[in-house]
Short mmCIF file of C-alpha atoms in Angstrom, two decimals:
data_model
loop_
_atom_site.label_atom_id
_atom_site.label_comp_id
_atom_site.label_asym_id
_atom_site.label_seq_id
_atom_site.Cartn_x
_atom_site.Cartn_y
_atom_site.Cartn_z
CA UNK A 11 -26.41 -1.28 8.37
CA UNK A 12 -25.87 2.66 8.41
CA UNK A 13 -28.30 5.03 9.72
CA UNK A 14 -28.99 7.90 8.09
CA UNK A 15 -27.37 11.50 10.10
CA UNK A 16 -28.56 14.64 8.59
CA UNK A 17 -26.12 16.76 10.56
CA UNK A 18 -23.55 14.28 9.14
CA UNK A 19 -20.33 16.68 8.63
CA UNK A 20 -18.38 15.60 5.17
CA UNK A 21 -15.18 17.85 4.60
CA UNK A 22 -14.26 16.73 1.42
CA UNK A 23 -13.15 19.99 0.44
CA UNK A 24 -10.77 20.15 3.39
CA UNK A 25 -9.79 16.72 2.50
CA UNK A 26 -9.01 17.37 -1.34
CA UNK A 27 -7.31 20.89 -0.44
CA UNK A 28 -4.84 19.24 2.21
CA UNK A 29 -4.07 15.78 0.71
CA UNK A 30 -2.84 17.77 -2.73
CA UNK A 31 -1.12 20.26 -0.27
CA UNK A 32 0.94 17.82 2.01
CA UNK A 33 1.22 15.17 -1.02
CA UNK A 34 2.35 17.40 -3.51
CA UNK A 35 5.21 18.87 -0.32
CA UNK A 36 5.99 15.60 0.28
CA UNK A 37 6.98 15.04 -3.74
CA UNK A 38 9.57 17.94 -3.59
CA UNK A 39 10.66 17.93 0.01
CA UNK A 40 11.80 14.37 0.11
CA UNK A 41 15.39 13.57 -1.38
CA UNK A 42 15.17 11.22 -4.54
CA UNK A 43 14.93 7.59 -3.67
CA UNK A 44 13.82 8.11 -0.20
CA UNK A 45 10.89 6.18 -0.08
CA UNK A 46 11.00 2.29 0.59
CA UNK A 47 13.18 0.80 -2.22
CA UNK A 48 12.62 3.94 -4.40
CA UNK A 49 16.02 3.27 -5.77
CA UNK A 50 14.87 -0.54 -7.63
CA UNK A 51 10.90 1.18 -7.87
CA UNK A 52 12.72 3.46 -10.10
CA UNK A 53 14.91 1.33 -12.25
CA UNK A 54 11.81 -1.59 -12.62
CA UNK A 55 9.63 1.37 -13.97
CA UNK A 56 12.82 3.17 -16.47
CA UNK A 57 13.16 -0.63 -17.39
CA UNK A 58 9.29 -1.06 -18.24
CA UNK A 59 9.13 1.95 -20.18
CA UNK A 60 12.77 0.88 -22.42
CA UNK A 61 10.03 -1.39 -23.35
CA UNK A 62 10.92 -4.45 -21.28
CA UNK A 63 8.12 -6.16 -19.47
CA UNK A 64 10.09 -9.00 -18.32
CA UNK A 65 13.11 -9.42 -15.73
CA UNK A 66 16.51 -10.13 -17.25
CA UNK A 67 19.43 -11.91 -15.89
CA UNK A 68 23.31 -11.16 -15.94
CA UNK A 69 25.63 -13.22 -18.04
CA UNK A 70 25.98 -15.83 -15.08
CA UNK A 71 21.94 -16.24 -14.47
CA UNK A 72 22.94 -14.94 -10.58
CA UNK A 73 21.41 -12.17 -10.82
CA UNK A 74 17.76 -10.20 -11.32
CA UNK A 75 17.44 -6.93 -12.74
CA UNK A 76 17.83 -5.09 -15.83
CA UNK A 77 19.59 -3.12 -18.24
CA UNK A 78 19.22 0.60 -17.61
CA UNK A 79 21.23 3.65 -18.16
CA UNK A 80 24.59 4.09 -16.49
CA UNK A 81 23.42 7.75 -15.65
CA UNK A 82 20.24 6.29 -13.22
CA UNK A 83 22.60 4.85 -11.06
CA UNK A 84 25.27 7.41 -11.10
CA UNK A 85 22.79 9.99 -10.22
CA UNK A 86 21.02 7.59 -7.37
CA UNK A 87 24.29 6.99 -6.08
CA UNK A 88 24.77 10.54 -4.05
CA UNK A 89 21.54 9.75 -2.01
CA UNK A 90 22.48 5.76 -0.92
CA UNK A 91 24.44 6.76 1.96
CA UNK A 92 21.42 9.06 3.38
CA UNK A 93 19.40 5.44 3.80
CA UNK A 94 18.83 4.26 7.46
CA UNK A 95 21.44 6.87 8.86
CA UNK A 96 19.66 9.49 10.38
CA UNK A 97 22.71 11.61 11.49
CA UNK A 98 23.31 11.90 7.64
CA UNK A 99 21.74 14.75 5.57
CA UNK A 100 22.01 16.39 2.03
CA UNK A 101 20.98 19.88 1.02
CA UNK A 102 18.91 21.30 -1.83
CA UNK A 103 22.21 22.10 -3.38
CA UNK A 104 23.18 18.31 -3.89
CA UNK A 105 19.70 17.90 -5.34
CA UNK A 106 20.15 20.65 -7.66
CA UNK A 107 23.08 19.52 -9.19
CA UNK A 108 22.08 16.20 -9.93
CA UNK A 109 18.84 17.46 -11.38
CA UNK A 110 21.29 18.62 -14.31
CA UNK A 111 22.92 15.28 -14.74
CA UNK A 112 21.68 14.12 -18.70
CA UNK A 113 20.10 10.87 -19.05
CA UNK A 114 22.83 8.90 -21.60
CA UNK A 115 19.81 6.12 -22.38
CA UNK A 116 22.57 4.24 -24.91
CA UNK A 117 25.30 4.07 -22.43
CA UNK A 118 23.68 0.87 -20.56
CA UNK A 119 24.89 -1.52 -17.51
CA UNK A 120 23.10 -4.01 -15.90
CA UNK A 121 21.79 -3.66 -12.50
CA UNK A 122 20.28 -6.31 -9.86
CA UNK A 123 16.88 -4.83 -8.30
CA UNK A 124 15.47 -8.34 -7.33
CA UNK A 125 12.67 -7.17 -5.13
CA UNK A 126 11.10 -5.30 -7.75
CA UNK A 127 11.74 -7.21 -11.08
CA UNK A 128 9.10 -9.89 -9.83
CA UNK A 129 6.06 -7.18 -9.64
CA UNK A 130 3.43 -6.92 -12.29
CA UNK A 131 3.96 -4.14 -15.00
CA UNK A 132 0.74 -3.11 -14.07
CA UNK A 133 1.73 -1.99 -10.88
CA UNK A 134 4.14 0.37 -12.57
CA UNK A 135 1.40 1.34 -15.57
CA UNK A 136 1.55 5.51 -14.34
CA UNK A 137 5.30 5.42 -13.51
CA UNK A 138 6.65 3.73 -16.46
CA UNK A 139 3.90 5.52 -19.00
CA UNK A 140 5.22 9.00 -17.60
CA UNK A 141 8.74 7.55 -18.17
CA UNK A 142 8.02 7.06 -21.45
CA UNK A 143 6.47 9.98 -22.27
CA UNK A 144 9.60 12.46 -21.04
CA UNK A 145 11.94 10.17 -22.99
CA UNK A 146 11.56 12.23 -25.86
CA UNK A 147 12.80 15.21 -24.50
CA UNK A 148 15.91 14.02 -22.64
CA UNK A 149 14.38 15.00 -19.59
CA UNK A 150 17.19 13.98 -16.61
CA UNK A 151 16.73 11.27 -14.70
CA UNK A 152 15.88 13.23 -11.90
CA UNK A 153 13.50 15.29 -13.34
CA UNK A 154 12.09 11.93 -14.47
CA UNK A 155 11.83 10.37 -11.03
CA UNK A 156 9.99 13.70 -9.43
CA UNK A 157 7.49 14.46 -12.77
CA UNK A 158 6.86 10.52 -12.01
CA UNK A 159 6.23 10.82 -8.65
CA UNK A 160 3.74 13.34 -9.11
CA UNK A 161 2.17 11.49 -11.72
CA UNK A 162 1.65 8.46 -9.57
CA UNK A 163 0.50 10.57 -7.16
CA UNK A 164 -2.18 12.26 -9.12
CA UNK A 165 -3.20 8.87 -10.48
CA UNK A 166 -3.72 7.25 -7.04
CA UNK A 167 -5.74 10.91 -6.02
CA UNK A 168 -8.21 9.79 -8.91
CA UNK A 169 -8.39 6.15 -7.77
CA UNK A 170 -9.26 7.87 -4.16
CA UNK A 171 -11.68 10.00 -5.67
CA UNK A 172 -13.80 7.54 -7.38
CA UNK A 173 -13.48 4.92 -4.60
CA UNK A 174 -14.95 7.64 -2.84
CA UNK A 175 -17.72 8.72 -5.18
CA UNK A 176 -19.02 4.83 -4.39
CA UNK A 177 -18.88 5.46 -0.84
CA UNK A 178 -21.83 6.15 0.65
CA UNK A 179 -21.88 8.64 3.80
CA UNK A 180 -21.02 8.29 6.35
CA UNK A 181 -18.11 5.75 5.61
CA UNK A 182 -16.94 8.43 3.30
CA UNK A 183 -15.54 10.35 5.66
CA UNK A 184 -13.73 7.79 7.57
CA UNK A 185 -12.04 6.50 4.13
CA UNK A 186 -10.82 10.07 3.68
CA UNK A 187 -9.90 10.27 6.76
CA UNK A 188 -7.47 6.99 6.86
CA UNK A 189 -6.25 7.83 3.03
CA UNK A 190 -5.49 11.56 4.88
CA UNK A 191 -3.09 10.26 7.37
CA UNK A 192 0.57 11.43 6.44
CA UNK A 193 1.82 7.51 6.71
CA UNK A 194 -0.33 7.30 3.72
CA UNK A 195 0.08 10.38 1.76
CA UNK A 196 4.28 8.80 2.64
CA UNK A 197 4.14 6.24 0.41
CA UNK A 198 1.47 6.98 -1.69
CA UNK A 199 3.37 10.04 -3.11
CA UNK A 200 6.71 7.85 -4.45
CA UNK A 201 6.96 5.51 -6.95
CA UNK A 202 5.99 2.25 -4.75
CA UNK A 203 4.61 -0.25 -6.92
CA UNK A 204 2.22 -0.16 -3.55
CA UNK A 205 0.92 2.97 -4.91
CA UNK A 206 -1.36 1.55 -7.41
CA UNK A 207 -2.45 -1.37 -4.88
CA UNK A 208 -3.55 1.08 -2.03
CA UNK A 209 -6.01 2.75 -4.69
CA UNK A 210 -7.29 -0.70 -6.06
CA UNK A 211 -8.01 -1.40 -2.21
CA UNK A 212 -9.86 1.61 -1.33
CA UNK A 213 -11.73 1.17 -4.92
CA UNK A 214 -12.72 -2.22 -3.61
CA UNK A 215 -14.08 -0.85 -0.12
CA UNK A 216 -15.96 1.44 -2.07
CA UNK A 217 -17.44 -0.54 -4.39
CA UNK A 218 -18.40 -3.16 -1.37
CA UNK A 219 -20.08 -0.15 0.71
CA UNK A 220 -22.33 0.96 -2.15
CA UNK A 221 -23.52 -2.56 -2.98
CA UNK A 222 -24.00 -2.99 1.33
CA UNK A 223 -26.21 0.18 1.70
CA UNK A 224 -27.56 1.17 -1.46
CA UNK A 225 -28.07 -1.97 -3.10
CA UNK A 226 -31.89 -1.35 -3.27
CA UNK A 227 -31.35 2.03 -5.34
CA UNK A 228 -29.18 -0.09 -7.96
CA UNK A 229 -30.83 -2.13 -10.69
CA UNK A 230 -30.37 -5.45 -11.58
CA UNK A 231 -27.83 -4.86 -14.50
CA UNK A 232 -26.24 -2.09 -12.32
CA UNK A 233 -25.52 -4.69 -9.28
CA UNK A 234 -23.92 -6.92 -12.03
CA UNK A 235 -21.55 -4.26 -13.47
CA UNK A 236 -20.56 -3.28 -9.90
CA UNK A 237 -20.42 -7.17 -8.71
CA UNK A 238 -18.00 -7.84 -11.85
CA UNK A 239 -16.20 -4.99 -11.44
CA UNK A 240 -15.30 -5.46 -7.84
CA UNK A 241 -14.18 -9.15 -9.04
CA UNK A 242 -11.81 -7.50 -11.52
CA UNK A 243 -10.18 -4.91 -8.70
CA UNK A 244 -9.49 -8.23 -6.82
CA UNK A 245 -7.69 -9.76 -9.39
CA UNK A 246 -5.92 -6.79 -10.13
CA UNK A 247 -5.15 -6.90 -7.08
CA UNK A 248 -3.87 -10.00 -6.33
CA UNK A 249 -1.75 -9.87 -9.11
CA UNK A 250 0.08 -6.87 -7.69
CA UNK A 251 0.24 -8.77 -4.13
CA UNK A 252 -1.35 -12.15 -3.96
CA UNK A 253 -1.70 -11.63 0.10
CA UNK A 254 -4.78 -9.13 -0.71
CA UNK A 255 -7.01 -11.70 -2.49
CA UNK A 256 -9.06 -12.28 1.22
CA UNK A 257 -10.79 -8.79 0.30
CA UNK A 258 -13.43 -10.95 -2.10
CA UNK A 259 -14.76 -12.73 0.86
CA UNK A 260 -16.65 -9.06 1.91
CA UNK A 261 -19.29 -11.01 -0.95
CA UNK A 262 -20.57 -12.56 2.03
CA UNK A 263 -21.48 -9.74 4.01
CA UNK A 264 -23.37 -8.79 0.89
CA UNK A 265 -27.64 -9.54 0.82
CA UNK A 266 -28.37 -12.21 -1.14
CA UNK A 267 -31.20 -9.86 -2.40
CA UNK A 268 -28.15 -8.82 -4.43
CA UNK A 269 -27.77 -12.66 -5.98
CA UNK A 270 -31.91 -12.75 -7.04
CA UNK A 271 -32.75 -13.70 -3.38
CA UNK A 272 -30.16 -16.87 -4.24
CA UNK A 273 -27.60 -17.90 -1.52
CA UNK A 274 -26.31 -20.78 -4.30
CA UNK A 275 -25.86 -17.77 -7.02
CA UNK A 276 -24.45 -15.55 -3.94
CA UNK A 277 -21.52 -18.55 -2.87
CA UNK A 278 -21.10 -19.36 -6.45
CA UNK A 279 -20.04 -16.14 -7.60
CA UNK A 280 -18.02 -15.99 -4.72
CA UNK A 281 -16.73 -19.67 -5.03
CA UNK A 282 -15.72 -18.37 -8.77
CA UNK A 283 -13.62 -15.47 -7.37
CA UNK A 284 -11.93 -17.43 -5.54
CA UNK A 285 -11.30 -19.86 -8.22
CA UNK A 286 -10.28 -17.15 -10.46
CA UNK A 287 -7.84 -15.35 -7.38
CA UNK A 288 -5.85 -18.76 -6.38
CA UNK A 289 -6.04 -19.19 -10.60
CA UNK A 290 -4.16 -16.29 -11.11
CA UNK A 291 -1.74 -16.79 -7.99
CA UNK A 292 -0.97 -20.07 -9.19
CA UNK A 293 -0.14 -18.92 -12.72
CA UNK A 294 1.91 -15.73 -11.73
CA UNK A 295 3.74 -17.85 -8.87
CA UNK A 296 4.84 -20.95 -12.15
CA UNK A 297 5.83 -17.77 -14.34
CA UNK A 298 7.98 -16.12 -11.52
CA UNK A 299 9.65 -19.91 -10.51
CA UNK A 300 11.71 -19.69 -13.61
CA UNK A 301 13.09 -15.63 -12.44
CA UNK A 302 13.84 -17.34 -8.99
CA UNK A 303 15.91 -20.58 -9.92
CA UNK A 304 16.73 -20.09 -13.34
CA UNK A 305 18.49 -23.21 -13.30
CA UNK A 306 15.99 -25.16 -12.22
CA UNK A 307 17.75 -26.02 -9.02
CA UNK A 308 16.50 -25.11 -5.90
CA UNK A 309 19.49 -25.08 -4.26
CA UNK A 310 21.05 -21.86 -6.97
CA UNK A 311 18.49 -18.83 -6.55
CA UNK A 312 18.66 -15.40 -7.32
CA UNK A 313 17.37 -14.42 -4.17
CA UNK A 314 21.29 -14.40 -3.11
CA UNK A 315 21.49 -10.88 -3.94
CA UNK A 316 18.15 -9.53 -1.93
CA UNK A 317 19.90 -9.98 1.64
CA UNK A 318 23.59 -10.48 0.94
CA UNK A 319 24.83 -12.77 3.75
CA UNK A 320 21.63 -14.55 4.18
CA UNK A 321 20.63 -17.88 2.55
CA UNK A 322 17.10 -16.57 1.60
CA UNK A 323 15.07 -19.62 -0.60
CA UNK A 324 11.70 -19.39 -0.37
CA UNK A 325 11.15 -23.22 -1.36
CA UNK A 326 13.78 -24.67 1.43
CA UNK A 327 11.89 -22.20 3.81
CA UNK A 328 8.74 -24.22 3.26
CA UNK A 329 10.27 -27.16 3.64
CA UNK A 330 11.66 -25.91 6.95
CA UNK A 331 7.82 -24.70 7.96
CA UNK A 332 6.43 -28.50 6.87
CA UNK A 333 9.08 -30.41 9.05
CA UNK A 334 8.75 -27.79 11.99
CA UNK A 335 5.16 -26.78 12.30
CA UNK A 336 4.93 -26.44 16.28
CA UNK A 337 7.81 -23.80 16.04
CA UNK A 338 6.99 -22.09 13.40
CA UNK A 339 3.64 -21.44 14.57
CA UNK A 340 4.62 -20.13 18.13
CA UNK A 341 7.01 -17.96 16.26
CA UNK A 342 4.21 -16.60 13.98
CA UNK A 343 1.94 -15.67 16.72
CA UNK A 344 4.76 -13.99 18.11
CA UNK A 345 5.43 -12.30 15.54
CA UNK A 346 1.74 -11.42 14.78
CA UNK A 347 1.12 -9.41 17.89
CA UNK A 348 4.68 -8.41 17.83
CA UNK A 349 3.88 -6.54 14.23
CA UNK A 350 0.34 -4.69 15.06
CA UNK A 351 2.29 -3.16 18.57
CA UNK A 352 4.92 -2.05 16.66
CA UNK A 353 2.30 -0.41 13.73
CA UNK A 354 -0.03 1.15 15.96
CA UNK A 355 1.18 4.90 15.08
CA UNK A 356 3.23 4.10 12.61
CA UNK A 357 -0.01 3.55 10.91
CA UNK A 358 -0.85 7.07 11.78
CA UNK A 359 2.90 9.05 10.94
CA UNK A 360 5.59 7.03 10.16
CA UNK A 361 8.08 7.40 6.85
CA UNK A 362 9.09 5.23 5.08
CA UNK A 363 11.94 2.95 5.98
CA UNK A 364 13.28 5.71 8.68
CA UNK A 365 12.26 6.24 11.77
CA UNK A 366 10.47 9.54 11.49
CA UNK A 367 7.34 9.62 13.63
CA UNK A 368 5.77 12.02 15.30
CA UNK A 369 6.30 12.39 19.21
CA UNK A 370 4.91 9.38 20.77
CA UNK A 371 2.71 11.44 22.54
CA UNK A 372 1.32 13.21 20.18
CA UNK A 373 1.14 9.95 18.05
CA UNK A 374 -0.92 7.94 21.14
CA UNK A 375 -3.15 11.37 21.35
CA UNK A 376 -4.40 11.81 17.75
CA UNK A 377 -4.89 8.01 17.27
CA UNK A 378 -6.78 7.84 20.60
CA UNK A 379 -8.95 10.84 19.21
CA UNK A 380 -9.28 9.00 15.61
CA UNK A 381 -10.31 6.04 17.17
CA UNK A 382 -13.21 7.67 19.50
CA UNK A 383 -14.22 9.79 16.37
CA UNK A 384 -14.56 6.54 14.07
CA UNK A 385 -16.50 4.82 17.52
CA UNK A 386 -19.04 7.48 17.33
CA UNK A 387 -19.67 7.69 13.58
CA UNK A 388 -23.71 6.46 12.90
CA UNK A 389 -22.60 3.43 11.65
CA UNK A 390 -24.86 0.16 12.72
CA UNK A 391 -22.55 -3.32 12.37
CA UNK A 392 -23.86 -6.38 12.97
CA UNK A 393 -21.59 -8.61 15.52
CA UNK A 394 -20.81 -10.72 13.09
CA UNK A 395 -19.81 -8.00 10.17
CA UNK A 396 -17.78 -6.74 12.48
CA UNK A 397 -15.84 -9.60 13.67
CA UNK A 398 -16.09 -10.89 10.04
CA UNK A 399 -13.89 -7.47 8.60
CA UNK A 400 -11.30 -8.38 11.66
CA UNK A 401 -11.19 -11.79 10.76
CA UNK A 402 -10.93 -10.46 6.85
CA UNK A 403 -7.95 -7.68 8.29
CA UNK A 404 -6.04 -11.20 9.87
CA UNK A 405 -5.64 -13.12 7.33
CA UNK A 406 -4.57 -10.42 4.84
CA UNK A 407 -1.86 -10.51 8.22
CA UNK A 408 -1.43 -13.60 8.24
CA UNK A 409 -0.44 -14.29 4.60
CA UNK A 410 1.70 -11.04 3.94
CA UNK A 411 3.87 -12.52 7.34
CA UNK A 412 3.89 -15.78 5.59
CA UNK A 413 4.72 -14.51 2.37
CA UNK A 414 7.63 -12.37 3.34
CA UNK A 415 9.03 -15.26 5.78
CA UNK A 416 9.58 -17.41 2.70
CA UNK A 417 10.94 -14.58 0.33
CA UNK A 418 12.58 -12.38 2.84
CA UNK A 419 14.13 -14.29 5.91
CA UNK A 420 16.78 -16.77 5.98
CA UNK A 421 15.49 -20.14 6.02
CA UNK A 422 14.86 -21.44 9.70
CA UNK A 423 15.51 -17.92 11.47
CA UNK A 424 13.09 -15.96 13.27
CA UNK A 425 10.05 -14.23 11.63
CA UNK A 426 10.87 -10.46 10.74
CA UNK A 427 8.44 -8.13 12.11
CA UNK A 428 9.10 -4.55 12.02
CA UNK A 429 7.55 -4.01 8.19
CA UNK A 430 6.55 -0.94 7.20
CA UNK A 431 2.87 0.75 8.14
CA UNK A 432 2.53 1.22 4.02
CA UNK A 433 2.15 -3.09 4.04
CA UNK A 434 -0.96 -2.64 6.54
CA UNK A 435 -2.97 0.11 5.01
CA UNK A 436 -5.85 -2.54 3.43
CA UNK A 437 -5.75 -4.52 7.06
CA UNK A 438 -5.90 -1.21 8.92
CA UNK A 439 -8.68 0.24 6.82
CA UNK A 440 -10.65 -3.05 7.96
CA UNK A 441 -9.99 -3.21 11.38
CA UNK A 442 -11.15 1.13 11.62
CA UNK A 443 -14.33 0.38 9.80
CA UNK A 444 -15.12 -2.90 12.27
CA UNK A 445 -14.39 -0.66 14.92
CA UNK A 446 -16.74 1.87 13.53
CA UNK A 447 -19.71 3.02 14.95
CA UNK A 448 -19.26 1.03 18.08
CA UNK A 449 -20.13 3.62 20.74
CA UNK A 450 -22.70 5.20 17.71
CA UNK A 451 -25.02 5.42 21.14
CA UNK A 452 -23.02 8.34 22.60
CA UNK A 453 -22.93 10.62 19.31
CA UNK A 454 -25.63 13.05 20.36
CA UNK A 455 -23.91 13.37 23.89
CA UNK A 456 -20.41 13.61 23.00
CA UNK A 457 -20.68 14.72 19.03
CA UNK A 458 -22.02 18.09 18.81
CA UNK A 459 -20.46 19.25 22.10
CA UNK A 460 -17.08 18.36 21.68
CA UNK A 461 -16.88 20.00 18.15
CA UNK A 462 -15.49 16.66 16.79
CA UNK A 463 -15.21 18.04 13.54
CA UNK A 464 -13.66 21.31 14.40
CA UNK A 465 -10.73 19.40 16.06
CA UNK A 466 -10.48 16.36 13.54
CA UNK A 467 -9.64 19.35 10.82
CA UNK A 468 -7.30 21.03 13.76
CA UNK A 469 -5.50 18.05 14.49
CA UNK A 470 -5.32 16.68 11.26
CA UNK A 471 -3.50 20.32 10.05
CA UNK A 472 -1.43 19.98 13.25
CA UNK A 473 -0.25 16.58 12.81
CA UNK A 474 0.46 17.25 8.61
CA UNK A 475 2.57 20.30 9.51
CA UNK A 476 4.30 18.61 12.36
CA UNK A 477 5.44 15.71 10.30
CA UNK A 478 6.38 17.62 7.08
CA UNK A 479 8.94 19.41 9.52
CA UNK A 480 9.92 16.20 10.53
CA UNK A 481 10.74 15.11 7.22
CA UNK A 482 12.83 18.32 6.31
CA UNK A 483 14.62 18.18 9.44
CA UNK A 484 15.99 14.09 8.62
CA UNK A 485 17.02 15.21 5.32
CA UNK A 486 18.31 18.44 5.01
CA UNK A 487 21.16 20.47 7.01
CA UNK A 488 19.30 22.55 9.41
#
């Protein structure tokens, strides 16, 4: 499985020192509610903290939200026209001022934030528990949305950090390496509920990497823990996005040394995850049903409000897919490929919902160099493990294309796919640690003399700088 490299190079210090360097930039240099759907992230996690776990409607059922202060949305109001309009900027001026505005928590409206009312609370556990904390001292809403970023931020570093301390070496550096990239450190420094579910992920591949190698160094009631604790990052997980519960099949690649030298205790543990996983989805999807058609007729959703002008429903969408299954398939496929050409650097540098990347160029160069750097890593794959994590990486695809088609397009249209790099960070982690090791042969020829971890640390500083001037440059008057 790995083989062991003495002159192995980890730079976790470089790591730690420049992921709390560009992350914590990235907290203060981008305008409030610039990340993906910061604006709803925001009001789901004040709304959690008021003490309200569950969605609420409007007087005429139409509508999912909340009731929140007037003064969140009077405050987020100043930033809306900045979103998707690049030729738009605001100054630190603008985000001074409204840093002053008082929170008036008794003055209270109610506002629609569909997308987000549906998550979890859990997803939201460090943003809304910071909330709650500064509510005390009438801290402004502002203040309240950058002391949670930072909070979020800090909590996903420790999720990193142990996912890492289960990591053996050398796929340690290549997870720090894909949680380094600044399309990551993007997202992961907001308040996305996706925050939370990137660090479950990575605590997952961790936990599945120690058991791989350094099963034999475990005991028996060690293996257990570690087995039932991966099982409970799964459900987590798939409670926070159902289209991640594929991650328990990596069980399989496991030894059944693991299971007592028992392939029936190895599938039935596994078998029982995924009992437990399509359990759980079942159970959240019945709770939700009532948030989506509160009157119990399919026909009257609140999903009328999430893309104004388009009749979005997931349940007449999958009655479209069931009556038209040639054309919805050749339209998937399409829109499969379609979606990993249009992340291949975005995976690397992109921002959020704008189109801030690095130069192509430079984009196509460091990703060329990260994927040579992960080919020669010493890491041994079997054939199958490694067509086994890219099958793993596809269906995770698969289902989050499938998902959003029914709760995000108009029923019958084409299948969206531009999303976001921050949806593919578990796939992408998958399909760089298949792709791992694979020319492991030409390390000692191409390793030592290039300097490959010289440059990895150059280009990594290069490409962090580059795209934190990017970022000031879309936002501010310059």
């Amino acid at each position: 499985m790995i083989d062991s490299d003495k002159k192995h190079f980890v730079f976790f210090d470089f790591w730690a020192s420049l992921t709390l360097c560009v992350g914590l930039t990235l907290i203060v240099l981008v305008p409030p509610f610039h990340s993906p759907d910061e604006f709803n992230h925001f009001y789901k996690s004040y709304h959690i903290a008021d003490q309200h776990f569950t969605p609420e409607f409007d007087k005429s059922k139409k509508h999912l939200g909340g009731f929140i202060p007037r003064s969140l949305v009077t405050v987020s109001k100043p930033f809306e026209k900045l979103v998707l309009r690049a030729k738009l900027k605001t100054s630190q001026d603008t985000i001074v001022k409204y840093l002053h505005y008082p929170l008036v928590p008794e003055d209270k409206l109610f506002v629609s934030f569909p997308n987000t009312a549906r998550y979890a609370l859990t997803a939201y556990l460090p943003q809304a528990l910071t909330i709650m904390a500064t509510m005390p001292y009438k801290i402004t809403p502002i203040r309240m949305l950058y002391f949670g970023r930072f909070m979020t931020f800090m909590f996903w570093f420790v999720l990193i950090l142990q996912a890492l301390r289960w990591t053996p070496v050398p796929f340690r550096q290549a997870l720090m390496v894909m949680t380094l990239l600044p399309a990551s450190l993007a997202i992961n420094t907001t308040l996305n509920a996706d925050v939370i579910t990137n660090g479950l992920i990575f605590m997952q591949l961790g936990l599945f990497l120690q058991l791989k190698v350094h099963y034999k160094k475990l005991s028996q009631p060690q293996i257990y823990t570690k087995l039932f604790l991966f099982m409970a990052l799964v459900l987590m997980g798939t409670l926070h996005k159902a289209v991640y519960f594929p991650m328990l099949f990596l069980l399989i690649l496991l030894e059944k040394d693991i299971f007592n030298n028992s392939l029936f205790k190895k599938y039935g543990f596994i078998t029982f995850n995924l009992a437990l996983n399509v359990g759980l989805i079942l159970l959240w999807a019945n709770h939700i049903q009532q948030y989506i058609y509160p009157f119990g007729d399919i026909t009257r959703t609140t999903y009328s409000d999430l893309r104004p002008g388009f009749n979005v429903n997931p349940d007449l969408q999958m009655q479209y897919v069931v009556n038209h299954p040639i054309a919805f398939l050749k339209k998937f496929i399409i829109a499969t490929f379609t979606t990993y050409s249009n992340n291949y650097t975005g995976y690397i540098a992109s921002f959020g919902w704008e189109n801030v990347q690095l130069p192509s160029g430079l984009g196509y160069f460091f990703i060329t160099f990260l994927m040579i750097w992960m080919a020669v890593q010493p890491i041994v794959w079997t054939r199958f493990e490694r067509f086994f994590l890219l099958g793993v990486a596809q269906a995770m695809t698969a289902l989050f294309l499938f998902s959003m088609h029914l709760h995000w397009d108009s029923v019958g249209e084409e299948l969206i796919d531009y999303y976001n790099a921050k949806y593919y960070f578990p796939m992408y982690a998958l399909i760089l640690l298949a792709w791992s090791g694979s020319l492991a042969h030409f390390r000692d020829v191409l390793y030592e003399k290039v300097y490959f971890h010289t440059l990895l640390k150059l280009f990594f500083m290069i490409i962090s700088v580059d795209f934190l001037i990017l970022v000031y440059e879309r936002y501010y008057n310059v």
